[in-house]
Structures are given as C-alpha cells and as structure tokens.
Short mmCIF file of C-alpha atoms and ligand atoms in Angstrom, two decimals:
data_model
loop_
_atom_site.label_atom_id
_atom_site.label_comp_id
_atom_site.label_asym_id
_atom_site.label_seq_id
_atom_site.Cartn_x
_atom_site.Cartn_y
_atom_site.Cartn_z
CA MET A 1 -48.90 10.94 -4.73
CA LEU A 2 -47.15 13.73 -3.68
CA ILE A 3 -43.57 13.42 -1.50
CA LEU A 4 -42.56 16.55 0.40
CA ILE A 5 -39.18 16.72 0.99
CA SER A 6 -39.08 19.32 4.07
CA ASP A 7 -35.75 19.21 5.13
CA ALA A 8 -31.81 18.85 3.78
CA PHE A 9 -31.60 15.44 2.38
CA ALA A 10 -28.83 13.89 -0.12
CA SER A 11 -29.05 16.01 -3.81
CA ASN A 12 -29.75 12.76 -5.53
CA LEU A 13 -33.41 11.83 -3.16
CA PRO A 14 -35.89 13.71 -5.14
CA ALA A 15 -34.64 11.92 -8.76
CA LYS A 16 -34.62 8.55 -6.42
CA LEU A 17 -38.08 9.13 -5.38
CA ALA A 18 -39.71 10.41 -8.63
CA ARG A 19 -40.77 6.80 -9.54
CA PHE A 20 -43.60 7.19 -6.74
CA GLY A 21 -45.10 10.04 -7.85
CA GLU A 22 -44.44 14.02 -7.74
CA VAL A 23 -41.36 15.04 -5.35
CA THR A 24 -41.43 18.85 -4.11
CA ASP A 25 -39.76 20.93 -1.28
CA ASP A 26 -42.42 23.57 -1.41
CA LYS A 27 -43.61 23.56 1.94
CA SER A 28 -46.71 25.33 1.20
CA ARG A 29 -48.12 22.23 -0.30
CA LEU A 30 -48.09 20.58 3.26
CA PRO A 31 -52.04 20.04 2.76
CA GLU A 32 -51.52 17.87 -0.43
CA ALA A 33 -48.55 15.77 0.55
CA ASP A 34 -49.09 12.11 1.14
CA ILE A 35 -45.75 11.49 2.77
CA VAL A 36 -43.48 14.17 4.29
CA LEU A 37 -39.59 13.82 4.80
CA VAL A 38 -38.17 15.47 7.70
CA ARG A 39 -34.68 15.77 9.58
CA SER A 40 -34.50 17.58 12.84
CA LYS A 41 -35.61 21.09 11.68
CA THR A 42 -39.48 20.44 10.77
CA LYS A 43 -41.35 20.14 13.76
CA CYS A 44 -44.24 17.89 13.23
CA THR A 45 -46.44 19.03 15.92
CA ARG A 46 -49.90 18.64 16.34
CA GLU A 47 -50.70 21.85 14.35
CA TYR A 48 -48.38 20.74 11.63
CA ILE A 49 -50.08 17.22 11.52
CA ASP A 50 -53.53 19.01 11.42
CA GLU A 51 -52.42 21.31 8.46
CA ALA A 52 -51.26 18.07 6.72
CA LYS A 53 -54.66 16.81 6.02
CA ASN A 54 -53.70 14.03 3.40
CA LEU A 55 -50.64 12.68 5.41
CA LYS A 56 -50.25 9.06 5.44
CA MET A 57 -46.61 8.78 6.33
CA ILE A 58 -44.08 10.92 8.10
CA ILE A 59 -40.21 9.79 7.67
CA ARG A 60 -37.86 11.09 10.03
CA GLY A 61 -34.47 10.62 8.36
CA GLY A 62 -32.37 10.25 11.27
CA VAL A 63 -32.43 8.68 14.81
CA GLY A 64 -34.00 10.83 17.51
CA LEU A 65 -37.95 11.20 17.06
CA ASP A 66 -38.11 14.25 19.57
CA ASN A 67 -39.24 16.51 16.83
CA VAL A 68 -42.49 14.09 15.77
CA ASP A 69 -45.69 13.97 17.76
CA ARG A 70 -45.74 10.37 17.27
CA GLN A 71 -48.80 9.70 19.42
CA TYR A 72 -50.98 12.22 17.70
CA ALA A 73 -49.48 11.03 14.22
CA GLN A 74 -51.05 7.42 15.04
CA GLN A 75 -54.13 8.74 16.44
CA LYS A 76 -54.60 10.28 13.28
CA GLY A 77 -53.59 6.88 11.33
CA ILE A 78 -50.51 8.25 10.36
CA VAL A 79 -47.40 5.85 9.97
CA VAL A 80 -44.19 7.44 11.49
CA HIS A 81 -40.75 5.96 10.70
CA ASN A 82 -37.08 6.78 11.45
CA THR A 83 -33.67 5.62 10.00
CA PRO A 84 -32.01 4.45 13.37
CA LYS A 85 -28.96 2.48 11.61
CA ALA A 86 -27.92 4.79 9.17
CA SER A 87 -26.32 7.54 11.26
CA SER A 88 -24.08 5.85 14.01
CA ILE A 89 -21.07 5.97 12.23
CA ALA A 90 -21.26 9.46 11.32
CA VAL A 91 -22.45 10.74 14.71
CA ALA A 92 -19.72 8.49 16.36
CA GLU A 93 -16.94 9.99 14.09
CA LEU A 94 -18.00 13.43 15.09
CA ALA A 95 -18.41 13.11 19.12
CA PHE A 96 -14.65 11.46 18.73
CA ALA A 97 -13.61 14.24 16.83
CA LEU A 98 -14.94 16.81 19.37
CA MET A 99 -13.74 14.90 22.42
CA ILE A 100 -10.09 14.61 20.61
CA ALA A 101 -9.92 18.41 19.97
CA VAL A 102 -9.87 19.02 23.78
CA PRO A 103 -6.84 17.61 25.30
CA ASN A 104 -5.31 18.33 21.55
CA LYS A 105 -5.87 21.93 22.04
CA ILE A 106 -7.02 22.25 18.47
CA ILE A 107 -9.20 25.04 19.08
CA PRO A 108 -7.17 27.30 20.41
CA GLY A 109 -4.00 26.57 18.65
CA HIS A 110 -5.87 27.36 15.14
CA VAL A 111 -7.46 30.46 16.83
CA SER A 112 -4.44 31.89 18.33
CA MET A 113 -2.56 31.27 14.81
CA SER A 114 -5.15 32.72 12.96
CA GLN A 115 -5.17 35.79 14.96
CA GLY A 116 -1.29 35.72 14.55
CA HIS A 117 0.06 34.70 17.88
CA TRP A 118 2.69 31.76 18.64
CA ILE A 119 1.37 29.97 21.96
CA LYS A 120 3.29 27.03 21.53
CA LYS A 121 4.59 26.90 25.35
CA GLU A 122 1.27 27.69 26.65
CA LEU A 123 -0.52 24.82 24.90
CA THR A 124 0.22 21.74 27.08
CA ARG A 125 -1.51 18.80 25.48
CA THR A 126 -2.72 15.67 27.27
CA GLU A 127 -3.39 12.01 25.82
CA LEU A 128 -6.61 9.73 25.64
CA PHE A 129 -4.29 6.79 25.94
CA GLY A 130 -4.88 5.45 29.29
CA LYS A 131 -7.61 7.79 30.25
CA THR A 132 -11.14 6.50 31.01
CA LEU A 133 -14.25 7.31 28.93
CA GLY A 134 -17.64 7.08 30.44
CA LEU A 135 -20.41 6.43 28.12
CA ILE A 136 -23.96 7.46 29.20
CA GLY A 137 -26.05 5.60 26.86
CA VAL A 138 -24.24 2.99 24.86
CA GLY A 139 -26.46 1.79 22.10
CA LEU A 140 -25.74 2.24 18.25
CA ILE A 141 -23.89 5.58 18.36
CA GLY A 142 -22.28 4.94 22.15
CA THR A 143 -21.22 1.46 20.92
CA GLU A 144 -19.36 2.83 17.87
CA MET A 145 -17.83 5.49 20.25
CA ALA A 146 -16.75 2.83 22.35
CA LYS A 147 -14.78 0.89 19.70
CA ARG A 148 -13.15 3.99 18.78
CA ALA A 149 -12.15 4.72 22.29
CA ARG A 150 -10.71 1.29 22.83
CA ALA A 151 -8.52 1.71 19.98
CA PHE A 152 -6.97 4.79 21.27
CA GLY A 153 -6.08 2.81 24.35
CA MET A 154 -8.81 4.17 26.60
CA LYS A 155 -10.46 2.22 29.15
CA VAL A 156 -14.25 2.33 28.66
CA ILE A 157 -17.17 2.12 30.98
CA ALA A 158 -21.00 3.19 30.73
CA TYR A 159 -24.15 3.77 32.45
CA ASP A 160 -27.06 2.47 30.23
CA LYS A 161 -30.32 1.95 32.37
CA TYR A 162 -31.66 -0.51 29.71
CA LEU A 163 -28.87 -2.72 28.79
CA ASP A 164 -27.44 -5.48 30.89
CA GLU A 165 -24.31 -6.21 29.15
CA HIS A 166 -21.95 -4.72 26.38
CA PRO A 167 -19.22 -6.12 24.47
CA PHE A 168 -17.14 -3.07 24.39
CA ALA A 169 -17.82 -1.22 27.66
CA GLU A 170 -17.61 -2.34 31.30
CA LEU A 171 -21.19 -1.46 32.44
CA LYS A 172 -21.75 0.48 35.85
CA PRO A 173 -24.92 -0.09 37.60
CA THR A 174 -25.25 3.88 38.39
CA LEU A 175 -24.74 7.03 36.62
CA ASP A 176 -22.88 8.53 39.66
CA GLU A 177 -20.23 5.48 39.27
CA VAL A 178 -19.34 6.45 35.67
CA LEU A 179 -19.34 10.26 36.54
CA ALA A 180 -17.07 9.32 39.51
CA GLU A 181 -14.68 7.15 37.56
CA ALA A 182 -14.38 8.87 33.73
CA ASP A 183 -12.14 11.39 32.69
CA TYR A 184 -14.15 11.76 29.59
CA VAL A 185 -17.98 11.69 29.88
CA SER A 186 -20.06 11.29 26.39
CA LEU A 187 -23.62 11.47 26.27
CA HIS A 188 -25.32 9.05 23.83
CA THR A 189 -29.22 8.97 25.07
CA PRO A 190 -32.31 10.05 23.47
CA LEU A 191 -34.00 13.00 24.96
CA THR A 192 -36.91 11.71 27.33
CA ASP A 193 -38.30 12.76 30.73
CA GLU A 194 -35.57 10.66 32.27
CA THR A 195 -32.74 12.33 30.63
CA LYS A 196 -33.44 15.83 30.15
CA GLY A 197 -31.61 17.64 32.42
CA MET A 198 -29.50 14.70 33.64
CA ILE A 199 -26.17 16.47 33.68
CA ASN A 200 -26.63 19.33 36.25
CA LYS A 201 -25.21 21.15 39.12
CA GLN A 202 -25.77 17.93 41.41
CA THR A 203 -24.27 15.31 38.81
CA LEU A 204 -21.68 17.44 37.68
CA ALA A 205 -20.39 17.78 41.08
CA LYS A 206 -19.95 13.94 41.03
CA MET A 207 -17.61 14.29 37.99
CA LYS A 208 -13.69 14.66 38.45
CA ASP A 209 -12.14 17.78 38.45
CA GLY A 210 -10.99 18.72 35.10
CA ALA A 211 -13.50 16.45 33.49
CA VAL A 212 -14.20 16.59 29.92
CA LEU A 213 -18.07 16.46 28.90
CA VAL A 214 -18.88 15.37 25.09
CA ASN A 215 -22.65 15.87 23.86
CA SER A 216 -23.85 14.42 20.41
CA GLY A 217 -26.98 13.29 22.29
CA ARG A 218 -29.30 16.16 22.54
CA GLY A 219 -28.64 19.61 24.19
CA LYS A 220 -31.52 19.22 26.65
CA CYS A 221 -29.74 16.34 28.23
CA ILE A 222 -27.71 19.13 29.87
CA VAL A 223 -28.74 21.95 31.91
CA ARG A 224 -26.74 24.49 30.16
CA GLU A 225 -26.61 27.22 32.54
CA ASP A 226 -24.61 24.52 35.30
CA VAL A 227 -22.29 23.26 32.49
CA ALA A 228 -21.42 27.08 31.99
CA GLU A 229 -20.81 27.71 35.24
CA ALA A 230 -18.63 24.46 35.59
CA LEU A 231 -16.61 25.55 32.65
CA HIS A 232 -16.11 28.94 33.94
CA SER A 233 -15.20 27.63 37.56
CA GLY A 234 -12.67 25.00 36.11
CA LYS A 235 -14.62 22.01 37.69
CA LEU A 236 -15.30 20.61 33.89
CA GLY A 237 -12.11 20.96 31.83
CA GLY A 238 -14.18 21.02 28.55
CA TYR A 239 -17.30 20.94 26.95
CA ALA A 240 -17.33 19.57 23.29
CA THR A 241 -21.06 19.87 21.77
CA ASP A 242 -22.86 19.26 18.44
CA VAL A 243 -26.32 19.83 20.36
CA TRP A 244 -28.07 22.76 21.68
CA TYR A 245 -31.48 23.73 23.27
CA SER A 246 -32.43 24.95 19.98
CA ASP A 247 -30.95 25.14 16.31
CA PRO A 248 -29.38 27.95 16.33
CA PRO A 249 -29.19 28.37 20.17
CA GLU A 250 -30.78 31.50 21.45
CA ASN A 251 -29.41 33.30 24.71
CA GLU A 252 -26.60 30.38 24.93
CA PRO A 253 -24.20 30.91 27.91
CA ILE A 254 -22.26 27.71 26.35
CA THR A 255 -20.88 29.77 23.29
CA SER A 256 -19.08 32.27 25.48
CA ALA A 257 -18.03 30.06 28.16
CA PRO A 258 -14.26 29.05 28.16
CA ASN A 259 -12.95 25.75 26.72
CA VAL A 260 -15.74 24.72 24.73
CA VAL A 261 -15.52 23.08 21.23
CA MET A 262 -18.85 23.34 19.35
CA THR A 263 -20.31 22.37 16.04
CA PRO A 264 -23.74 23.38 14.72
CA HIS A 265 -25.60 20.16 14.89
CA ILE A 266 -23.71 18.22 12.17
CA GLY A 267 -23.49 14.73 13.93
CA ALA A 268 -25.66 13.31 10.88
CA SER A 269 -24.90 15.48 8.02
CA SER A 270 -22.00 13.45 6.60
CA LYS A 271 -22.56 12.94 2.80
CA GLU A 272 -22.16 8.90 3.28
CA ASN A 273 -25.01 9.40 5.85
CA LEU A 274 -27.35 11.29 3.98
CA LEU A 275 -26.92 8.84 1.15
CA ARG A 276 -27.69 5.92 3.30
CA ILE A 277 -30.96 7.77 4.79
CA GLY A 278 -31.84 8.09 1.17
CA ASP A 279 -31.71 4.29 0.51
CA ILE A 280 -33.39 3.64 3.86
CA VAL A 281 -36.16 6.25 2.70
CA GLU A 282 -36.62 4.95 -1.03
CA GLU A 283 -37.06 1.42 0.84
CA LEU A 284 -39.89 2.64 3.13
CA ILE A 285 -41.70 4.34 0.31
CA GLU A 286 -41.50 1.05 -1.66
CA ASP A 287 -42.93 -0.65 1.07
CA PHE A 288 -45.45 1.56 1.67
CA VAL A 289 -46.59 1.67 -2.00
CA LYS A 290 -46.56 -1.77 -2.24
CA ASN A 291 -48.74 -2.16 0.90
CA GLN A 292 -51.55 0.39 -0.62
P1 NAD B 301 -30.11 4.24 20.81
O1 NAD B 301 -31.32 3.72 20.94
O2 NAD B 301 -29.29 3.04 19.95
O3 NAD B 301 -28.96 4.13 22.00
C1 NAD B 301 -29.58 4.93 22.99
C2 NAD B 301 -29.07 4.50 24.55
O4 NAD B 301 -29.21 5.09 25.56
C3 NAD B 301 -29.89 2.86 24.35
O5 NAD B 301 -28.87 1.94 24.52
C4 NAD B 301 -30.70 3.48 25.69
O6 NAD B 301 -30.77 1.82 26.61
C5 NAD B 301 -30.12 4.33 26.44
N1 NAD B 301 -30.90 4.88 27.13
C6 NAD B 301 -32.05 5.39 27.28
N2 NAD B 301 -32.70 6.14 28.37
C7 NAD B 301 -31.53 6.10 29.17
C8 NAD B 301 -31.25 6.56 30.34
N3 NAD B 301 -32.18 7.23 31.16
N4 NAD B 301 -30.27 6.45 31.12
C9 NAD B 301 -29.34 5.96 30.25
N5 NAD B 301 -29.43 5.06 29.50
C10 NAD B 301 -30.39 5.28 28.44
O7 NAD B 301 -29.89 5.43 19.96
P2 NAD B 301 -28.38 5.77 19.05
O8 NAD B 301 -28.50 5.66 17.71
O9 NAD B 301 -27.44 5.48 19.60
O10 NAD B 301 -28.85 7.66 19.17
C11 NAD B 301 -28.52 8.14 20.83
C12 NAD B 301 -28.91 9.67 20.55
O11 NAD B 301 -28.03 10.32 20.05
C13 NAD B 301 -30.39 9.81 19.91
O12 NAD B 301 -31.47 9.71 20.57
C14 NAD B 301 -30.46 11.21 19.72
O13 NAD B 301 -30.67 12.22 20.51
C15 NAD B 301 -28.86 11.49 19.33
N6 NAD B 301 -28.00 11.74 17.78
C16 NAD B 301 -27.76 12.95 17.84
C17 NAD B 301 -27.22 13.15 16.55
C18 NAD B 301 -26.71 14.50 15.92
O14 NAD B 301 -26.44 14.93 14.99
N7 NAD B 301 -25.57 14.73 16.79
C19 NAD B 301 -27.48 12.21 15.36
C20 NAD B 301 -28.05 11.13 15.58
C21 NAD B 301 -28.65 10.71 16.97
#
C-alpha cells in the first residue's frame, strides 16, 4: 500500500504510518497512491481525483472539506474522512488571540516600537470585560470560543441556523439580532452556499459602529471589498483574521486596510493539533486496513 502525504502534517507521521506500507511525500506518485493525506493546500478536485487512479481513501487532516470534491470522490468509490474534533482548541485559541489583540493595540504597539517610536499616549486600550461577543456558528470551535469569552467576563450571544440551544451562548433567532447587539462578532461557520459572503455591505451596516469582526472560519464568508471599505470608513473598528480568499491571498484589499490583525491561516497549525490529527489518521488507516 502507498500512502501519499501531500501537505504538512506532524513530522513523526511517516514513521507512525510505516507499518501500513510505503509512505511518501512525492506528489508525482499520486497515480499509484492508495491513500492521500491532505490538509488545506492540496485541492482534491475532479482532475486530481481522476489522476489518482489507484485511490481508495482521502483523509483531510482538519475540519473544512471545501478543498475536497466529496461528491465526485464518492462516485468513484473513494472514502473521504476529515478529523473534525482535533482542531477546536487550536483554532479557538488563535481566534481568541486575534480578538484580544485588537482592543489591546498589540500590533500598533509592537510595530511602532520596532520602528523606534514611543506612542504610549496615542494607544488607548479598551477591555473585553463586559462587552458582548456574537458568535456566528457555535459548533465545536464556536463553543470553545464561548467558554473563553465567558471566562473574560463577556456576554456571549450566537446565531446558529442549525441549533436550538447551547450551554454557553444565548442563541438569537436571526443573524441581524446578533450583528446589532455584538461589540465583537466572530465567524465560525463552514463555507457553504449559505455562508459565502454572509458578511457584506448590507450585513456590515447592521453592526454597531466601531464593532470588531474576527474571522477564523473561511475567508470567503466575507465580501473582502466591503470589509475593507468598512475598515477605511471606521464603520468596523477592526478585522482580525486568519483566513483568506486564497492561500496566500492575491490582490487582497484587507492587508493594506487600517486596524487589521492577520495571520497566514495557522489556526489549525499548533504542534499539539498536528499530533492529535496524526493519531486520528493512524486510527482511520488502521480501520481501513482491517476492513480490506
Ligand atoms: P462545526 O461543524 O462543529 O460548527 C459549525 C457550526 O456552524 C455548526 O454548529 C453549524 O450548525 C453552523 N452553521 C452552519 N451553517 C450555518 C449558517 N448558514 N448560519 C449559521 N450557522 C451555521 O465546525 P467547527 O469545527 O466549529 O469549524 C467551523 C469552521 O471553522 C470550519 O468549517 C472551517 O471552515 C473553520 N476552520 C478554520 C480553521 C483555521 O485554520 N482557521 C481550522 C479549522 C476549521
């Protein structure tokens, strides 16, 4: 059996998987591979799947499956798995770090000092304590975010189209209600036809003036030109994001907009998470081998 590790996984993974067969990271061997391991970089499109003539299983180490054409894989009899539970802590910790960096002026403080300036008087901070966090999507990652926000003394409200109750967030029946009430809005939905572009000119207008938007969900859940415009006008007080239209972003209006805190899609990239993902990948392959 040939296992192709196509994206970045924990460095100990090839050794862990060696007992199942040959393990390679040589992408030119895709046509021979029985199992392909991807994160978000490799796009398992129709063409990719057609090239993988021997493929029986795709494992996406991570949550979102928007880089895998699941329907086509299924048609071809290829099993698709992801590792949905592994990444919640890693992503929530990064989302929280992005959120907390905005009112604490971590980026302007750091950048100005690295340029030799001391702008202590100019940097007025605000606190998260007593503010309202509005979560859009309150599944595994949103729930971890809610727990952390409550520990900081925030009120947590949420809109989740597919949930009726939640232990840590007060659910609101509409997106608009959350947008109108929240000081911080954090996106935690998958990218679907419903969520694509859900934060746009119209929905931004419903937010409080100066509210902060946090995005660790997917770049395309926002309309980037509209978010950039809202940052330039001051309608948005900040945009803290880990996710982009593409990795890396191209012709990106957000990177040069004011009051942005940004990371290069590293939400799931904690060392601990990669080890957890590796353990789950090993279990999935073990089950696959047993059922052969
Ligand atoms: P999850 O499935 O546990 O939670 C998603 C929640 O969104 C669910 O509760 C669902 O009901 C809700 N939802 C779906 N459609 C909605 C809609 N139209 N309106 C409102 N709510 C809706 O998933 P999760 O593990 O919490 O992950 C959430 C997303 O985070 C992933 O789909 C992925 O896009 C993103 N993610 C990003 C990174 C990163 O590196 N930044 C890593 C992992 C996941």
